[in-house]
PDB file of C-alpha atoms in Angstrom:
ATOM      1  CA  GLN A   1     -26.709  27.317  13.727  1.00 92.00           C
ATOM      2  CA  VAL A   2     -29.169  29.632  15.408  1.00 96.00           C
ATOM      3  CA  MET A   3     -28.655  33.346  14.870  1.00 98.00           C
ATOM      4  CA  LEU A   4     -30.065  36.255  16.849  1.00 98.00           C
ATOM      5  CA  GLN A   5     -30.299  39.878  15.794  1.00 98.00           C
ATOM      6  CA  GLU A   6     -31.400  42.830  17.907  1.00 98.00           C
ATOM      7  CA  SER A   7     -33.258  45.735  16.384  1.00 98.00           C
ATOM      8  CA  GLY A   8     -34.804  48.913  17.697  1.00 97.00           C
ATOM      9  CA  PRO A   9     -34.035  52.539  18.423  1.00 96.00           C
ATOM     10  CA  GLY A  10     -30.568  53.535  19.460  1.00 96.00           C
ATOM     11  CA  LEU A  11     -31.866  56.654  21.168  1.00 97.00           C
ATOM     12  CA  VAL A  12     -34.848  57.055  23.473  1.00 98.00           C
ATOM     13  CA  LYS A  13     -36.028  59.986  25.515  1.00 98.00           C
ATOM     14  CA  PRO A  14     -36.200  59.934  29.306  1.00 98.00           C
ATOM     15  CA  SER A  15     -39.492  58.575  30.662  1.00 97.00           C
ATOM     16  CA  GLN A  16     -40.286  56.839  27.379  1.00 98.00           C
ATOM     17  CA  THR A  17     -40.488  53.121  26.748  1.00 98.00           C
ATOM     18  CA  LEU A  18     -37.640  51.304  25.062  1.00 98.00           C
ATOM     19  CA  SER A  19     -38.699  48.533  22.714  1.00 98.00           C
ATOM     20  CA  LEU A  20     -36.140  46.140  21.289  1.00 98.00           C
ATOM     21  CA  THR A  21     -36.876  43.141  19.130  1.00 98.00           C
ATOM     22  CA  CYS A  22     -34.777  40.032  18.707  1.00 98.00           C
ATOM     23  CA  THR A  23     -35.218  38.123  15.480  1.00 98.00           C
ATOM     24  CA  VAL A  24     -34.208  34.481  15.613  1.00 98.00           C
ATOM     25  CA  SER A  25     -33.067  32.602  12.533  1.00 98.00           C
ATOM     26  CA  ASN A  26     -32.375  28.892  12.040  1.00 97.00           C
ATOM     27  CA  GLY A  27     -34.248  27.978  15.175  1.00 95.00           C
ATOM     28  CA  SER A  28     -37.745  28.215  16.592  1.00 97.00           C
ATOM     29  CA  ILE A  29     -38.464  30.251  19.696  1.00 97.00           C
ATOM     30  CA  THR A  30     -41.024  27.630  20.687  1.00 96.00           C
ATOM     31  CA  ALA A  31     -38.583  24.738  20.522  1.00 94.00           C
ATOM     32  CA  ASN A  32     -38.290  22.714  23.713  1.00 92.00           C
ATOM     33  CA  TYR A  33     -36.709  23.653  26.055  1.00 91.00           C
ATOM     34  CA  TYR A  34     -35.094  26.959  25.277  1.00 95.00           C
ATOM     35  CA  TYR A  35     -35.396  30.293  27.034  1.00 96.00           C
ATOM     36  CA  TRP A  36     -34.874  33.605  25.301  1.00 97.00           C
ATOM     37  CA  SER A  37     -33.215  36.305  27.343  1.00 97.00           C
ATOM     38  CA  TRP A  38     -32.378  39.963  27.352  1.00 97.00           C
ATOM     39  CA  ILE A  39     -29.093  41.014  28.906  1.00 97.00           C
ATOM     40  CA  ARG A  40     -27.469  44.423  29.067  1.00 97.00           C
ATOM     41  CA  GLN A  41     -23.967  45.670  29.669  1.00 97.00           C
ATOM     42  CA  PHE A  42     -23.406  49.028  31.274  1.00 96.00           C
ATOM     43  CA  PRO A  43     -20.475  51.163  30.156  1.00 92.00           C
ATOM     44  CA  GLY A  44     -17.307  49.833  31.699  1.00 89.00           C
ATOM     45  CA  LYS A  45     -19.190  47.256  33.769  1.00 91.00           C
ATOM     46  CA  GLY A  46     -20.445  43.718  33.626  1.00 89.00           C
ATOM     47  CA  LEU A  47     -23.564  42.061  32.357  1.00 94.00           C
ATOM     48  CA  GLU A  48     -27.025  42.287  33.859  1.00 96.00           C
ATOM     49  CA  TRP A  49     -29.678  39.711  33.103  1.00 95.00           C
ATOM     50  CA  MET A  50     -32.973  41.490  32.595  1.00 97.00           C
ATOM     51  CA  GLY A  51     -35.456  38.767  31.913  1.00 97.00           C
ATOM     52  CA  ALA A  52     -36.465  35.930  29.657  1.00 97.00           C
ATOM     53  CA  ILE A  53     -39.357  34.323  27.910  1.00 97.00           C
ATOM     54  CA  ALA A  54     -39.569  30.566  27.704  1.00 96.00           C
ATOM     55  CA  TYR A  55     -40.493  28.360  24.793  1.00 95.00           C
ATOM     56  CA  SER A  56     -43.872  28.011  26.487  1.00 95.00           C
ATOM     57  CA  GLY A  57     -44.451  31.756  26.667  1.00 96.00           C
ATOM     58  CA  SER A  58     -43.808  32.048  30.393  1.00 97.00           C
ATOM     59  CA  THR A  59     -41.873  35.141  31.407  1.00 97.00           C
ATOM     60  CA  PHE A  60     -39.302  35.790  34.093  1.00 96.00           C
ATOM     61  CA  TYR A  61     -37.806  39.088  35.164  1.00 97.00           C
ATOM     62  CA  SER A  62     -34.996  40.416  37.265  1.00 97.00           C
ATOM     63  CA  PRO A  63     -36.479  41.592  40.570  1.00 97.00           C
ATOM     64  CA  SER A  64     -34.900  45.001  40.124  1.00 96.00           C
ATOM     65  CA  LEU A  65     -36.570  45.477  36.744  1.00 97.00           C
ATOM     66  CA  LYS A  66     -39.798  43.556  37.100  1.00 97.00           C
ATOM     67  CA  SER A  67     -41.966  46.618  37.609  1.00 98.00           C
ATOM     68  CA  ARG A  68     -41.031  48.165  34.288  1.00 98.00           C
ATOM     69  CA  THR A  69     -40.018  45.231  32.096  1.00 98.00           C
ATOM     70  CA  SER A  70     -42.133  43.179  29.755  1.00 98.00           C
ATOM     71  CA  ILE A  71     -41.085  40.506  27.281  1.00 98.00           C
ATOM     72  CA  SER A  72     -43.362  39.121  24.614  1.00 98.00           C
ATOM     73  CA  MET A  73     -43.005  36.778  21.672  1.00 98.00           C
ATOM     74  CA  ASP A  74     -44.395  36.657  18.179  1.00 98.00           C
ATOM     75  CA  THR A  75     -44.194  33.097  16.985  1.00 97.00           C
ATOM     76  CA  SER A  76     -45.291  33.948  13.454  1.00 97.00           C
ATOM     77  CA  LYS A  77     -42.227  36.155  13.070  1.00 98.00           C
ATOM     78  CA  ASN A  78     -39.955  34.095  15.302  1.00 98.00           C
ATOM     79  CA  GLN A  79     -39.250  37.181  17.372  1.00 98.00           C
ATOM     80  CA  PHE A  80     -39.286  38.223  20.974  1.00 98.00           C
ATOM     81  CA  THR A  81     -39.452  41.784  22.192  1.00 98.00           C
ATOM     82  CA  LEU A  82     -38.282  43.676  25.251  1.00 98.00           C
ATOM     83  CA  HIS A  83     -40.221  46.640  26.575  1.00 98.00           C
ATOM     84  CA  LEU A  84     -38.518  48.726  29.241  1.00 98.00           C
ATOM     85  CA  SER A  85     -40.635  51.593  30.489  1.00 98.00           C
ATOM     86  CA  SER A  86     -39.731  54.855  32.198  1.00 98.00           C
ATOM     87  CA  VAL A  87     -36.175  54.875  30.967  1.00 98.00           C
ATOM     88  CA  THR A  88     -33.524  57.121  32.457  1.00 97.00           C
ATOM     89  CA  PRO A  89     -29.836  57.672  31.710  1.00 97.00           C
ATOM     90  CA  GLU A  90     -29.213  54.801  34.136  1.00 96.00           C
ATOM     91  CA  ASP A  91     -30.505  52.533  31.373  1.00 97.00           C
ATOM     92  CA  ILE A  92     -27.775  53.476  28.920  1.00 97.00           C
ATOM     93  CA  ALA A  93     -26.153  50.209  27.920  1.00 98.00           C
ATOM     94  CA  VAL A  94     -25.529  47.723  25.180  1.00 98.00           C
ATOM     95  CA  TYR A  95     -28.497  45.392  25.000  1.00 98.00           C
ATOM     96  CA  TYR A  96     -28.173  41.777  23.940  1.00 98.00           C
ATOM     97  CA  CYS A  97     -30.607  39.020  23.248  1.00 98.00           C
ATOM     98  CA  ALA A  98     -29.531  35.454  23.844  1.00 97.00           C
ATOM     99  CA  ARG A  99     -30.701  31.874  23.799  1.00 97.00           C
ATOM    100  CA  ASP A 100     -30.435  29.863  26.993  1.00 94.00           C
ATOM    101  CA  PRO A 101     -30.476  26.052  26.749  1.00 90.00           C
ATOM    102  CA  GLY A 102     -32.567  25.798  29.886  1.00 84.00           C
ATOM    103  CA  TRP A 103     -33.658  27.572  33.023  1.00 81.00           C
ATOM    104  CA  ALA A 104     -30.758  29.246  34.826  1.00 79.00           C
ATOM    105  CA  VAL A 105     -28.381  28.157  32.092  1.00 79.00           C
ATOM    106  CA  SER A 106     -26.196  30.816  30.501  1.00 83.00           C
ATOM    107  CA  GLY A 107     -26.673  31.686  26.859  1.00 89.00           C
ATOM    108  CA  ASP A 108     -25.210  29.554  24.149  1.00 92.00           C
ATOM    109  CA  SER A 109     -26.034  31.989  21.349  1.00 96.00           C
ATOM    110  CA  TRP A 110     -26.004  35.776  21.457  1.00 97.00           C
ATOM    111  CA  GLY A 111     -26.908  38.641  19.230  1.00 98.00           C
ATOM    112  CA  GLN A 112     -24.309  41.230  18.376  1.00 98.00           C
ATOM    113  CA  GLY A 113     -25.806  43.740  20.776  1.00 98.00           C
ATOM    114  CA  THR A 114     -27.245  47.167  20.203  1.00 98.00           C
ATOM    115  CA  GLN A 115     -26.250  50.400  21.907  1.00 98.00           C
ATOM    116  CA  VAL A 116     -29.081  52.281  23.565  1.00 98.00           C
ATOM    117  CA  THR A 117     -28.688  55.879  24.633  1.00 98.00           C
ATOM    118  CA  VAL A 118     -31.186  57.774  26.763  1.00 98.00           C
ATOM    119  CA  SER A 119     -31.130  61.480  26.116  1.00 96.00           C
ATOM    120  CA  SER A 120     -33.463  64.395  25.586  1.00 93.00           C
TER     121      SER A 120
END
């Protein structure tokens, strides 16, 4: 079955850009009709959907994060990447990538998650 793995820095400095990459195995990120999402979990709180990129390359973002979020895909590497700019300690969370079977459908496969800390 499909597997997802997050990678990237565990520590970023305030005001910098966080870049996290999700590598997908045993499945193509261009396969109809999947969406590939980034979700984060704040300490002691629930999940927040950040955005997604579709099999077609179309992107969608949470309104609260749209101004500083970008998601791209590299089909040759079967990866998609999150860029979150101007980070602050409010962005400290565990970040997950996930596969969604369709638009507005919750993920059926998740990465293990990666802890991101924002500190100078």
